[in-house]
Short mmCIF file of C-alpha atoms and ligand atoms in Angstrom, two decimals:
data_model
loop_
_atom_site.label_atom_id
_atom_site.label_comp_id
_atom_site.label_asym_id
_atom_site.label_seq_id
_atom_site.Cartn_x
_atom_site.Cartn_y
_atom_site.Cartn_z
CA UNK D 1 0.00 0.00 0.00
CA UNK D 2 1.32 3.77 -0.95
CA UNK D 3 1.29 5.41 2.29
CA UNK D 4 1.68 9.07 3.67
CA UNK D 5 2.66 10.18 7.19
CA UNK D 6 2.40 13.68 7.99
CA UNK D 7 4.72 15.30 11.03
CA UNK D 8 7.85 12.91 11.19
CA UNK D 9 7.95 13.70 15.51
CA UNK D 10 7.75 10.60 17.95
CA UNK D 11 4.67 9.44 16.57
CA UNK D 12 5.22 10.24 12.90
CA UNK D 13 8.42 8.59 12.35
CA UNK D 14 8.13 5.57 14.58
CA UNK D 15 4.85 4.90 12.15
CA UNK D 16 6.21 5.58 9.56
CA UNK D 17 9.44 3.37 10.04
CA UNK D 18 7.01 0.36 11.37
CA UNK D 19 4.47 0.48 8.19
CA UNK D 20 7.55 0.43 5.85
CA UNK D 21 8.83 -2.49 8.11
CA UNK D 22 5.80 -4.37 7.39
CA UNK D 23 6.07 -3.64 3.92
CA UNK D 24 4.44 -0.57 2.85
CA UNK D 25 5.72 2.31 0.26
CA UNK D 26 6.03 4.86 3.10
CA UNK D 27 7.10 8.58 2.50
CA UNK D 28 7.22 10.99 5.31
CA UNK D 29 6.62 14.76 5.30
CA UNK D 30 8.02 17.26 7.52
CA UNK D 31 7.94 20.97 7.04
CA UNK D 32 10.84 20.89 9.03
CA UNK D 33 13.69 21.02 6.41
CA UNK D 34 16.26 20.39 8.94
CA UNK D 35 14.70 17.21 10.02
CA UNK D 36 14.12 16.19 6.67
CA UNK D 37 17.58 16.51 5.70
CA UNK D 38 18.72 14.78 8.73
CA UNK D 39 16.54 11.63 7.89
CA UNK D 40 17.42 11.60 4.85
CA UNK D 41 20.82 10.74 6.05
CA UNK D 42 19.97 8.00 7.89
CA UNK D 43 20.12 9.95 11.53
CA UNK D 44 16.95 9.99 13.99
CA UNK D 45 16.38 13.31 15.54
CA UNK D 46 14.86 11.39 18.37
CA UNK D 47 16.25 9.25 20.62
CA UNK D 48 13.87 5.76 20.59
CA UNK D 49 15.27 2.45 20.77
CA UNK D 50 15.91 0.55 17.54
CA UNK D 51 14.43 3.57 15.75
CA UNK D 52 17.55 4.72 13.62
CA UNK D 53 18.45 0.79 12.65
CA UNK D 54 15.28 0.09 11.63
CA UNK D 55 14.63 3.43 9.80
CA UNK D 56 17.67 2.63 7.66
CA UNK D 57 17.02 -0.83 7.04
CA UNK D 58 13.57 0.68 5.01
CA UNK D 59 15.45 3.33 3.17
CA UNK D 60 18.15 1.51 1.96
CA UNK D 61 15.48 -1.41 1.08
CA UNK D 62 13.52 1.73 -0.54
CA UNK D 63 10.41 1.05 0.90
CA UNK D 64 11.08 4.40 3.59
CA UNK D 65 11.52 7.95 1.83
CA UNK D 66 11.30 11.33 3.71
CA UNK D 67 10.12 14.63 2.23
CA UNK D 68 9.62 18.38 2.77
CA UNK D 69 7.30 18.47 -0.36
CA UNK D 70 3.56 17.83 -0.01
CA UNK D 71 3.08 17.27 -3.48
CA UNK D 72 5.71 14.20 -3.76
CA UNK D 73 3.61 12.55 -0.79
CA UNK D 74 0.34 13.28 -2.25
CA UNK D 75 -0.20 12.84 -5.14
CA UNK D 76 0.22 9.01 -5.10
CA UNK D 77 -1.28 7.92 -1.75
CA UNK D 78 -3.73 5.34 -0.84
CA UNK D 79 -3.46 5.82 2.83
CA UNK D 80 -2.46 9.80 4.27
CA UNK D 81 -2.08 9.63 8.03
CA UNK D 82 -1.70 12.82 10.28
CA UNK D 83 0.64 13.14 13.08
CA UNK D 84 1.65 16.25 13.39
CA UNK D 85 1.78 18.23 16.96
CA UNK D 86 -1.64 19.17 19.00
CA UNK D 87 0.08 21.06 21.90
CA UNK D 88 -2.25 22.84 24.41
CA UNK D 89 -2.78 26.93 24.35
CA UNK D 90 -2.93 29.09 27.76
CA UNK D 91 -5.96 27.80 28.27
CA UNK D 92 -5.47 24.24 28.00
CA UNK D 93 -7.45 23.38 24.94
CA UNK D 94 -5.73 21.56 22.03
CA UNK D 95 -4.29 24.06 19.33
CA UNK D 96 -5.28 22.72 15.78
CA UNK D 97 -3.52 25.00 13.57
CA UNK D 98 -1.05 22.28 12.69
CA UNK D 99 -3.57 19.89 11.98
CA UNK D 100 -5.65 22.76 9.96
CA UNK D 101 -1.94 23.30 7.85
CA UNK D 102 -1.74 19.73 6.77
CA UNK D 103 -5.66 20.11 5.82
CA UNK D 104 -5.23 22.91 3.72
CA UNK D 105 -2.00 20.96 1.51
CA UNK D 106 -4.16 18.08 1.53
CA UNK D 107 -6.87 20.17 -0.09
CA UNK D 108 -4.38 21.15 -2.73
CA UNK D 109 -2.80 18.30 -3.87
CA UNK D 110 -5.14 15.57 -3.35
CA UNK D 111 -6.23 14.03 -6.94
CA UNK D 112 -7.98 10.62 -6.11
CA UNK D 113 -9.41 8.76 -3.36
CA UNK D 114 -7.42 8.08 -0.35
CA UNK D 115 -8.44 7.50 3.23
CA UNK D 116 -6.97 10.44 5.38
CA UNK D 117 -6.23 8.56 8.83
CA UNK D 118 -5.74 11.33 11.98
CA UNK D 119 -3.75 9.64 14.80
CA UNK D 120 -2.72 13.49 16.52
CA UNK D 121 -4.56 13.28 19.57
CA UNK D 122 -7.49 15.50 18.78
CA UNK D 123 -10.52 16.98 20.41
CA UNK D 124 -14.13 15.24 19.83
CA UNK D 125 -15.22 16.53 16.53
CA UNK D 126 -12.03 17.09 15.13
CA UNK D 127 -12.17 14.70 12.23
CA UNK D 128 -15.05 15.75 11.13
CA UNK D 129 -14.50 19.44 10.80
CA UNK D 130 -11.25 18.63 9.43
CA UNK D 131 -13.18 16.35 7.13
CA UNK D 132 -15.33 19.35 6.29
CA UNK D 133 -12.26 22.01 5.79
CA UNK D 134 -10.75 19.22 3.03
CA UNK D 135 -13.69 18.95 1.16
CA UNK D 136 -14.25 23.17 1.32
CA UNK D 137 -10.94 23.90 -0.20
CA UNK D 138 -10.72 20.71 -2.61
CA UNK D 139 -8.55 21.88 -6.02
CA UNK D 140 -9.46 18.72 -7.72
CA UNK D 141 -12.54 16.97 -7.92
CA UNK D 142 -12.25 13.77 -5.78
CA UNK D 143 -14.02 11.84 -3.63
CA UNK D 144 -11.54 10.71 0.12
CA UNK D 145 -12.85 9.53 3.73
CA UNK D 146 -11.74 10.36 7.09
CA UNK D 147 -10.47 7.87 9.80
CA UNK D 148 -9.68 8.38 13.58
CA UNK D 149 -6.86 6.08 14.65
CA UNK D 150 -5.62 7.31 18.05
CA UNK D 151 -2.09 6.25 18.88
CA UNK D 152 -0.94 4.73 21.98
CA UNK D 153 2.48 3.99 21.94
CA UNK D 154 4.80 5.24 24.84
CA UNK D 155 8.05 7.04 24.18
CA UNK D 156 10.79 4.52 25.09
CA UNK D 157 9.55 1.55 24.17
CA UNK D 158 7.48 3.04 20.60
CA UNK D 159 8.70 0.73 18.31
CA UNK D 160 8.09 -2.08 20.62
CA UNK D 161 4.50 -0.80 21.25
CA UNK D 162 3.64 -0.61 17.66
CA UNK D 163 4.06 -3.95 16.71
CA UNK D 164 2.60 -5.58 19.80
CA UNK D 165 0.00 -2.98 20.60
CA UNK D 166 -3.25 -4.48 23.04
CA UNK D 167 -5.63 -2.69 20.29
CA UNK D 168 -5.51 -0.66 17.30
CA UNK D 169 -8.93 1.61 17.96
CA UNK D 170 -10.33 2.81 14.91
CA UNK D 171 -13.32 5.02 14.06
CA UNK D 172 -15.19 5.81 10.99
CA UNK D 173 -18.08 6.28 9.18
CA UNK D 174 -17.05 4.89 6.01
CA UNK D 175 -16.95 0.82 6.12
CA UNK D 176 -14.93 0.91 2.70
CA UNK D 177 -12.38 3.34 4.51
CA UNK D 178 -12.11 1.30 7.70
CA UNK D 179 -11.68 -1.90 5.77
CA UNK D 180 -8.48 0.25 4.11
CA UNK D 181 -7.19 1.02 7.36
CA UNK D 182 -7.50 -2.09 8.93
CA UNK D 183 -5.71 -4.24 5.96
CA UNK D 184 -2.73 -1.51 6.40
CA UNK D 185 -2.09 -2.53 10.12
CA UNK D 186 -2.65 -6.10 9.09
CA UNK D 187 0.37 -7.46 9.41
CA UNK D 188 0.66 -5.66 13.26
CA UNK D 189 -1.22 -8.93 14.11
CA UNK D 190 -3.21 -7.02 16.49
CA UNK D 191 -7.04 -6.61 17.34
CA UNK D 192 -9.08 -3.97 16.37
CA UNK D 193 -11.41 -1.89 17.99
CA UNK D 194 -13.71 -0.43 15.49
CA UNK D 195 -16.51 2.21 16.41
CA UNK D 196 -17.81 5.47 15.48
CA UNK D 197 -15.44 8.79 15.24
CA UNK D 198 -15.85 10.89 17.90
CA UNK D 199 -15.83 7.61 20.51
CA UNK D 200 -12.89 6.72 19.19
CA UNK D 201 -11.50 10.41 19.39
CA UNK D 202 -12.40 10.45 23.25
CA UNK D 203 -11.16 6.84 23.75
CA UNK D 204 -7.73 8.53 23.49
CA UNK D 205 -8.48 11.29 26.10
CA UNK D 206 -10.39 9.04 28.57
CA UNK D 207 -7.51 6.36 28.42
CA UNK D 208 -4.74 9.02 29.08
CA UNK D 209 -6.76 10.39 31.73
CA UNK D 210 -7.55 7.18 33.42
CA UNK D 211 -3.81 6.23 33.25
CA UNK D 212 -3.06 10.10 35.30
CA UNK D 213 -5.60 9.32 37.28
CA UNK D 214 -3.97 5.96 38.57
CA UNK D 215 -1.11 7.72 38.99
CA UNK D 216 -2.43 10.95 40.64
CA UNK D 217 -3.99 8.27 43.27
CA UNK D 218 -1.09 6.42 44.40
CA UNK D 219 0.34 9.27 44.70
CA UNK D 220 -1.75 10.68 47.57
CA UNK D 221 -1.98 7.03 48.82
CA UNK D 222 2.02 7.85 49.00
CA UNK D 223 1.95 11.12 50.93
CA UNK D 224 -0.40 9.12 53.92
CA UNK D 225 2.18 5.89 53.90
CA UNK D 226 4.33 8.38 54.73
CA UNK D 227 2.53 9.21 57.78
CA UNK D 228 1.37 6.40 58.35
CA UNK D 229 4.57 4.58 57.98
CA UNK D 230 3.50 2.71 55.27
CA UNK D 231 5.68 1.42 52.33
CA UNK D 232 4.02 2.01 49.21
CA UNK D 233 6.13 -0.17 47.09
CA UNK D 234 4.19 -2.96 48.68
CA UNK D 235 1.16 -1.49 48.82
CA UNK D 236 1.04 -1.05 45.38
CA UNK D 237 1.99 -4.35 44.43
CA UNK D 238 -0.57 -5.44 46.75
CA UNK D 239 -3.18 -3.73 44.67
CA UNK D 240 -1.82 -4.25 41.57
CA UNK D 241 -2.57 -7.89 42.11
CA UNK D 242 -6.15 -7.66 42.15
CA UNK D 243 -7.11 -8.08 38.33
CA UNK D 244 -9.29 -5.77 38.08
CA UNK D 245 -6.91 -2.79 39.53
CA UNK D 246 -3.85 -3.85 37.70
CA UNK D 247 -0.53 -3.76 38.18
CA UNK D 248 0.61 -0.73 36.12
CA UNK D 249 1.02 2.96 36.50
CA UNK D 250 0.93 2.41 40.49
CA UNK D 251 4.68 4.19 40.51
CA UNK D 252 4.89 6.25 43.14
CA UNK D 253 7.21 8.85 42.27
CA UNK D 254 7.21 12.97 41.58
CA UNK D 255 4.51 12.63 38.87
CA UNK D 256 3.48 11.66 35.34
CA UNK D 257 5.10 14.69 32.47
CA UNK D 258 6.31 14.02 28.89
CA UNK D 259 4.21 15.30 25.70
CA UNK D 260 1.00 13.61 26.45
CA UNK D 261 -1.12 13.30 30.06
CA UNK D 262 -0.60 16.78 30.86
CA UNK D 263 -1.93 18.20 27.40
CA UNK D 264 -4.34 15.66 27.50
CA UNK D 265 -5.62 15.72 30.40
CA UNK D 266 -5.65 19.48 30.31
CA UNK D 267 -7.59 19.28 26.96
CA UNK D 268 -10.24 16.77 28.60
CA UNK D 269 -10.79 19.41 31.04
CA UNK D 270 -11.62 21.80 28.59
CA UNK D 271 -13.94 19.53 26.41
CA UNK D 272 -15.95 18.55 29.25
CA UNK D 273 -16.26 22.54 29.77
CA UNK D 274 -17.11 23.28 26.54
CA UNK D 275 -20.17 21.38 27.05
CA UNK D 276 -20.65 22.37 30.54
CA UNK D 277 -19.73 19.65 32.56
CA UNK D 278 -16.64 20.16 35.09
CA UNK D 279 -14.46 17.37 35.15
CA UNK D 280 -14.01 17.58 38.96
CA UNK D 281 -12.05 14.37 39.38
CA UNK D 282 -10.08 15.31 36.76
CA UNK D 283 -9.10 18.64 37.91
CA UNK D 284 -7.79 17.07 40.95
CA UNK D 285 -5.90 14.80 39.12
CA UNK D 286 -3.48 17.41 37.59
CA UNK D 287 -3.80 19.51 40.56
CA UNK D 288 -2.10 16.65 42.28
CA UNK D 289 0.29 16.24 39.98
CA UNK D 290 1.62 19.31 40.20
CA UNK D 291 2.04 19.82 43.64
CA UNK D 292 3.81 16.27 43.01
CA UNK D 293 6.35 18.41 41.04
CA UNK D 294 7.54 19.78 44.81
CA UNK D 295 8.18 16.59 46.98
CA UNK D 296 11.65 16.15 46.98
CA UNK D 297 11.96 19.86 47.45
CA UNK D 298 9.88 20.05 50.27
CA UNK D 299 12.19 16.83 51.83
CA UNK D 300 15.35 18.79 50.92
CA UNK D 301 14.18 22.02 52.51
CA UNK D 302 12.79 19.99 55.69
CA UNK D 303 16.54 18.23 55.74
CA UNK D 304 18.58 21.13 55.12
CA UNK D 305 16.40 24.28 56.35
CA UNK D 306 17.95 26.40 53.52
CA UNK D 307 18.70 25.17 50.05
CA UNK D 308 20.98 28.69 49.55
CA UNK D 309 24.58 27.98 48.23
CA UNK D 310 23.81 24.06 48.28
CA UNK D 311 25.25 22.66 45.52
CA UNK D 312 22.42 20.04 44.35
CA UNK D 313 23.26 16.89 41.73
CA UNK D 314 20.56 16.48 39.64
CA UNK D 315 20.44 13.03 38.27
CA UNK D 316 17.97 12.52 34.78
CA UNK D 317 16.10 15.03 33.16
CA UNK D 318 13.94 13.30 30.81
CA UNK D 319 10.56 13.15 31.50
CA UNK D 320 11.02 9.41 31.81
CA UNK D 321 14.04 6.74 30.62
CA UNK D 322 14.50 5.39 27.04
CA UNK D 323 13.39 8.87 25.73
CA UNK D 324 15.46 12.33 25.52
CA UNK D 325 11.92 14.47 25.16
CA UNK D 326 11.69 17.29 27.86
CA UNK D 327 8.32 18.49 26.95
CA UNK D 328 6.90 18.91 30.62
CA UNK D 329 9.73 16.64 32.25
CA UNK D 330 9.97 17.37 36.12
CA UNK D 331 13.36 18.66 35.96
CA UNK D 332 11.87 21.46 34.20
CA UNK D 333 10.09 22.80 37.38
CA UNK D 334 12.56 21.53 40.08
CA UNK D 335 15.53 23.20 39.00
CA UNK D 336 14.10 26.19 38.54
CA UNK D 337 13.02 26.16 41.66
CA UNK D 338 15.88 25.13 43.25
CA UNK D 339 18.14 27.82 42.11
CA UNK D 340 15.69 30.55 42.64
CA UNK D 341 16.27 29.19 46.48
CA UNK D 342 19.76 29.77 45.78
CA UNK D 343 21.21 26.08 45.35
CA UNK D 344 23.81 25.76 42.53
CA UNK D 345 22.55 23.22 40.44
CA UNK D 346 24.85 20.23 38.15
CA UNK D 347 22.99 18.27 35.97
CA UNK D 348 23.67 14.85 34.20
CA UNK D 349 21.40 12.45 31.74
CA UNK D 350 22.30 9.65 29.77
CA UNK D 351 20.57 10.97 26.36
CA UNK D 352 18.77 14.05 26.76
CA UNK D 353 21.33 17.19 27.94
CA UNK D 354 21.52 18.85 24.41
CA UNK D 355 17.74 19.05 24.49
CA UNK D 356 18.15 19.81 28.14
CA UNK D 357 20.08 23.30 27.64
CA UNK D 358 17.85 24.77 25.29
CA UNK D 359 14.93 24.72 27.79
CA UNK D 360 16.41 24.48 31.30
CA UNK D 361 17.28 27.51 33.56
CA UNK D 362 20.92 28.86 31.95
CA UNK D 363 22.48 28.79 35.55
CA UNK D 364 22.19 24.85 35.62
CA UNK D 365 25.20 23.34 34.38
CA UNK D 366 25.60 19.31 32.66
CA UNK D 367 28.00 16.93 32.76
CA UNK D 368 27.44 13.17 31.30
CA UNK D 369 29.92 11.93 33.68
CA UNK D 370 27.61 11.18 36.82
CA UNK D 371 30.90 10.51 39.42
CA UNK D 372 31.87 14.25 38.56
CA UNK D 373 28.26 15.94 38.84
CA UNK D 374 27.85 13.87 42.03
CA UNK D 375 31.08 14.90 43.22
CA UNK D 376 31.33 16.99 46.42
CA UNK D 377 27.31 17.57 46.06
CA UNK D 378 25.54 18.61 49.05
CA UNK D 379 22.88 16.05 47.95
CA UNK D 380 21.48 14.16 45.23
CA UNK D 381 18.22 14.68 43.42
CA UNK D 382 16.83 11.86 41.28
CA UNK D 383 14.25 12.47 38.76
CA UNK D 384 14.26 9.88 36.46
CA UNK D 385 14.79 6.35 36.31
CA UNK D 386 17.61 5.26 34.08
CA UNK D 387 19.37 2.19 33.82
CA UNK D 388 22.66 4.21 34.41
CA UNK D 389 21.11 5.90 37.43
CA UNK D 390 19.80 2.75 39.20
CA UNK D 391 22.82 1.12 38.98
CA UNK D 392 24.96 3.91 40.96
CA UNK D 393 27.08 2.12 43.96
CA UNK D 394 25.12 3.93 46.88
CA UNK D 395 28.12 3.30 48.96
CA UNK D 396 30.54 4.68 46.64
CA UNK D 397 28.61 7.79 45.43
CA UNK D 398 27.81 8.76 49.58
CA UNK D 399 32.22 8.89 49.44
CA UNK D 400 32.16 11.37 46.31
CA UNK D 401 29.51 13.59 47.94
CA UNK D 402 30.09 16.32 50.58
CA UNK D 403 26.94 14.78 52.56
CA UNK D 404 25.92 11.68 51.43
CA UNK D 405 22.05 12.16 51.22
CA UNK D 406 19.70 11.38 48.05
CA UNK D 407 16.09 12.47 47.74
CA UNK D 408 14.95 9.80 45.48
CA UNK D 409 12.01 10.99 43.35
CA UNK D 410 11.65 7.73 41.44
CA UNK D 411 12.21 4.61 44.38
CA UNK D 412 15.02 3.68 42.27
CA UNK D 413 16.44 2.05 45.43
CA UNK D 414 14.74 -0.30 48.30
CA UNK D 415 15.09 0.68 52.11
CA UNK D 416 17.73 -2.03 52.49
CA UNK D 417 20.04 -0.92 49.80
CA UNK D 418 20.04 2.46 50.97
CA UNK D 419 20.69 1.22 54.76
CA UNK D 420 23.38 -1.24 53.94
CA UNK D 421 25.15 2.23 51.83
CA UNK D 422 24.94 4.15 55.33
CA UNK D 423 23.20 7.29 53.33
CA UNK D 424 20.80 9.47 54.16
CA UNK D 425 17.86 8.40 51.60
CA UNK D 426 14.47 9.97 51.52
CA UNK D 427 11.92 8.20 48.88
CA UNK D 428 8.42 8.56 47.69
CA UNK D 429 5.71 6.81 50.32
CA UNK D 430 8.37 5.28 52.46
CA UNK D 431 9.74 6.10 55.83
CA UNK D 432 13.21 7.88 55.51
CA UNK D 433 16.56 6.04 55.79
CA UNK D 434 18.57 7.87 58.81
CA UNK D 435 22.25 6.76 58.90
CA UNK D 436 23.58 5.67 62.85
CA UNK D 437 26.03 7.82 63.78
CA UNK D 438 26.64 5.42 66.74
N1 LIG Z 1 4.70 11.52 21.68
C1 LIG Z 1 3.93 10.53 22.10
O1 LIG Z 1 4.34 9.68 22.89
C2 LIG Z 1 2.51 10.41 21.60
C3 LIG Z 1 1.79 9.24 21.85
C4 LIG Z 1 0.48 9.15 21.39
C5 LIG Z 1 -0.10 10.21 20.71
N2 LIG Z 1 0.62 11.35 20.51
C6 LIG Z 1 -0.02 12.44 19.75
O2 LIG Z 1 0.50 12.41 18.43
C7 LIG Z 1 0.64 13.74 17.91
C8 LIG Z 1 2.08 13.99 17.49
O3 LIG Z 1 2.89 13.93 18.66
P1 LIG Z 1 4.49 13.89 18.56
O4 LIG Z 1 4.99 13.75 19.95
O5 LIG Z 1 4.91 12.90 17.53
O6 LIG Z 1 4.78 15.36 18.00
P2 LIG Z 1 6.16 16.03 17.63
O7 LIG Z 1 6.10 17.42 18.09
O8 LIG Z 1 7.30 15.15 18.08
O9 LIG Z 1 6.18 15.99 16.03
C9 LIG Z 1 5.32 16.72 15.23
C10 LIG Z 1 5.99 16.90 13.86
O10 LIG Z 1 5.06 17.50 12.97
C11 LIG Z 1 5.77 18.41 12.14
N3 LIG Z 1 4.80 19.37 11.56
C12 LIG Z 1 4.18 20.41 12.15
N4 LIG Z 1 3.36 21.01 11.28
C13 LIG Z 1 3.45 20.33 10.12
C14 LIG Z 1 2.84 20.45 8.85
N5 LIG Z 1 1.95 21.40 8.61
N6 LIG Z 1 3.18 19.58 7.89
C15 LIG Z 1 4.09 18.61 8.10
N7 LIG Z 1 4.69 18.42 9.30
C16 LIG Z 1 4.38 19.29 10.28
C17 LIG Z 1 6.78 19.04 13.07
O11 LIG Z 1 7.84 19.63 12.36
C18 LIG Z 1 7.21 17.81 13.88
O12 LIG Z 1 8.30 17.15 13.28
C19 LIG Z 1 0.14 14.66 19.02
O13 LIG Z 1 -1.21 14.92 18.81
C20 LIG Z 1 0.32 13.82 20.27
O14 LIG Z 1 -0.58 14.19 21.29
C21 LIG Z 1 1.91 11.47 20.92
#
């Protein structure tokens, strides 16, 4: 099948390189000539796992081709699929005027049928007034259907998620269109959910809010094991066990970020508004989340009584591992609040510092040798949890520091571990870890 992807970003690219994998004609289009030029060269601009191998397999097999001209992916398609950006405005809602942009170059180059696919997370409604802008500024005379196909594959582990996805949701009015769609993501081997367009546009928003929302509540649940003195590693795991709670997103931890739940669930907000109905629960949710953002502080502050001329090591920056996106990581918020209480600030990530500098406070420094920014640190912040950062030596990294303390926004370590490295270790929804000075 010929097939189109519009936006090359996370979700773009990572489709893009998995429909040419399963044998498509992809081409990609970015108005981003930059990005097209890197691609083109056989280097991701994002860091996903397998991504760049598997994106050059498909070009040099020439079933992958990127492009910065609409026309070229046009023209020819069967299948068009839009991915490009829906980031919130001040006010939460979803801004459309990327999606709008690819509608209007559809409009003028499309020349026979195709099936235009939107997987941009998008409010209700969307597809069909995009529908409706298409066929208002049509330059040829054909006929084309529209498709929601929500994507739900998580940064990290996208490539992975494609190909063994639990469901591949898709909505539409047109059976002939749906039965397109579905022989496209044939070969995924994976089961559809078919219903009408706008439930499939709010299955998107009510499964990322559901998924905040689980993490929003063990959360709280983490703040009262606290008092309680409580550990709620295992009181998550003891929940998780129940079926019908499940096991996942029960991390305790300084909150959900990344490009998704907090647009989304800001967004959800909003549509419930616009048809007056306030999303209460949901509200709370983000509310909670954000004050999330302030938990290690509020340990540090309680340990230290002043964070001024501490010199903090900040440990990860992404808003999760596997993934060197920033868009609303935790690190964002923390160190900017940390050095406007006057703590010098060192940073280090595996992946993600480049990105890191051109949105975090200027006075935070990097370095992507963690023994040097841990070195002679007054204490250690971790905010996310990567491989390279759960395997630190407690023991040896308490020697490097000038005090060896950690606040630990991510439970990367248990009680035990942080006992046997005689540190000072405060966690998320367990009791602290005092070393004996006996
Ligand atoms: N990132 C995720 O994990 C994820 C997961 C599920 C769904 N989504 C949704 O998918 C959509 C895309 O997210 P993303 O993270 O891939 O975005 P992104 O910001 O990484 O990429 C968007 C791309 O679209 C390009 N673009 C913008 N306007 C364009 C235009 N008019 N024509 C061609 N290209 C254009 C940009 O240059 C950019 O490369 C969003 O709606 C998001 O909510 C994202």
């Amino acid at each position: 099948m010929k097939v189109t992807v519009i936006g090359t970003g996370y979700v773009g690219l990572v489709s893009g390189v998995c429909y040419a994998e399963i044998g498509h004609e992809v081409t990609c289009i970015d108005v981003n000539q930059d990005k097209i030029a890197q691609l083109r060269k056989g280097k991701s601009p994002i860091f996903e796992p397998n991504l760049e191998e598997l994106m050059n397999k498909n070009i040099h097999n020439g079933k992958l081709q990127f492009t910065d001209n609409y026309l070229d992916g046009i023209e020819h398609a069967e299948v068009i699929l839009i991915a490009v950006g829906t980031p919130c405005k001040q006010d939460g809602t979803a801004d459309l005027q990327f999606v709008e942009s690819v509608a209007a170059n559809i409009a003028l180059y499309i020349k026979k049928y195709a099936v235009i696919v939107i997987k941009s997370t998008v409010p209700v409604g969307t597809n069909h007034y995009i529908g409706e802008l298409i066929k208002k500024n049509l330059v040829h005379d054909t006929d084309f259907d529209m498709v929601s196909n929500p994507e739900f594959l998580r940064e990290g582990t996208a490539i992975k998620d494609t190909f063994n996805g639990d469901r591949i949701v898709l909505g539409s009015d047109s059976s002939k269109a749906l039965a397109i769609v579905e022989e496209l993501h044939k070969q995924f081997n994976i089961p559809y959910f078919l219903t009408d367009t706008r439930s499939a546009e709010m299955i998107k928003y009510a499964a990322n809010a559901f998924l905040a929302t689980k993490i929003s509540f063990i959360n709280e649940i983490a703040k009262i094991c606290e008092k309680v003195g409580a550990n709620v590693e295992d009181v998550a795991l003891g929940m998780g066990k129940d079926k019908r709670i499940g096991e996942h997103f029960l991390k305790a931890g300084i909150g959900y970020g990344g490009s998704c739940f907090p647009k989304d669930t800001k967004a959800l907000v909003q549509i419930a508004g616009n048809v007056e109905h306030d999303f209460e629960l949901l509200r709370s949710v983000i509310k909670v989340n954000i004050g999330q953002q302030q938990a290690l502080i509020e340990k540090a502050i309680s340990y230290f009584g002043d964070l001024s001329e501490k010199k903090i090591a900040i440990l990860g920056l992404s808003f999760k591992p596997n993934t060197d996106d920033m868009r609303d990581a935790a690190s964002v918020v923390i160190t900017d609040k940390l050095i406007s209480l006057g703590a010098s600030v060192i940073a280090y990530d595996p992946v993600t510092i480049e990105n890191a500098k051109k949105i975090l406070n200027p006075r935070v420094t990097f370095n992507t040798n963690i023994n040097e920014v841990m070195y002679d640190a007054d204490c250690v912040f971790i905010l996310t949890e990567w491989d390279q950062i759960k395997q630190i030596d407690l023991r040896v990294a308490g020697r490097l520091m000038k005090n060896p303390v950690f606040f630990d926004g991510r439970n990367c370590f248990t009680l035990e571990e942080a006992q046997r490295a005689e540190i000072d270790y405060f966690s998320i929804g367990r009791s602290a870890v005092i070393r004996n000075f006996d």
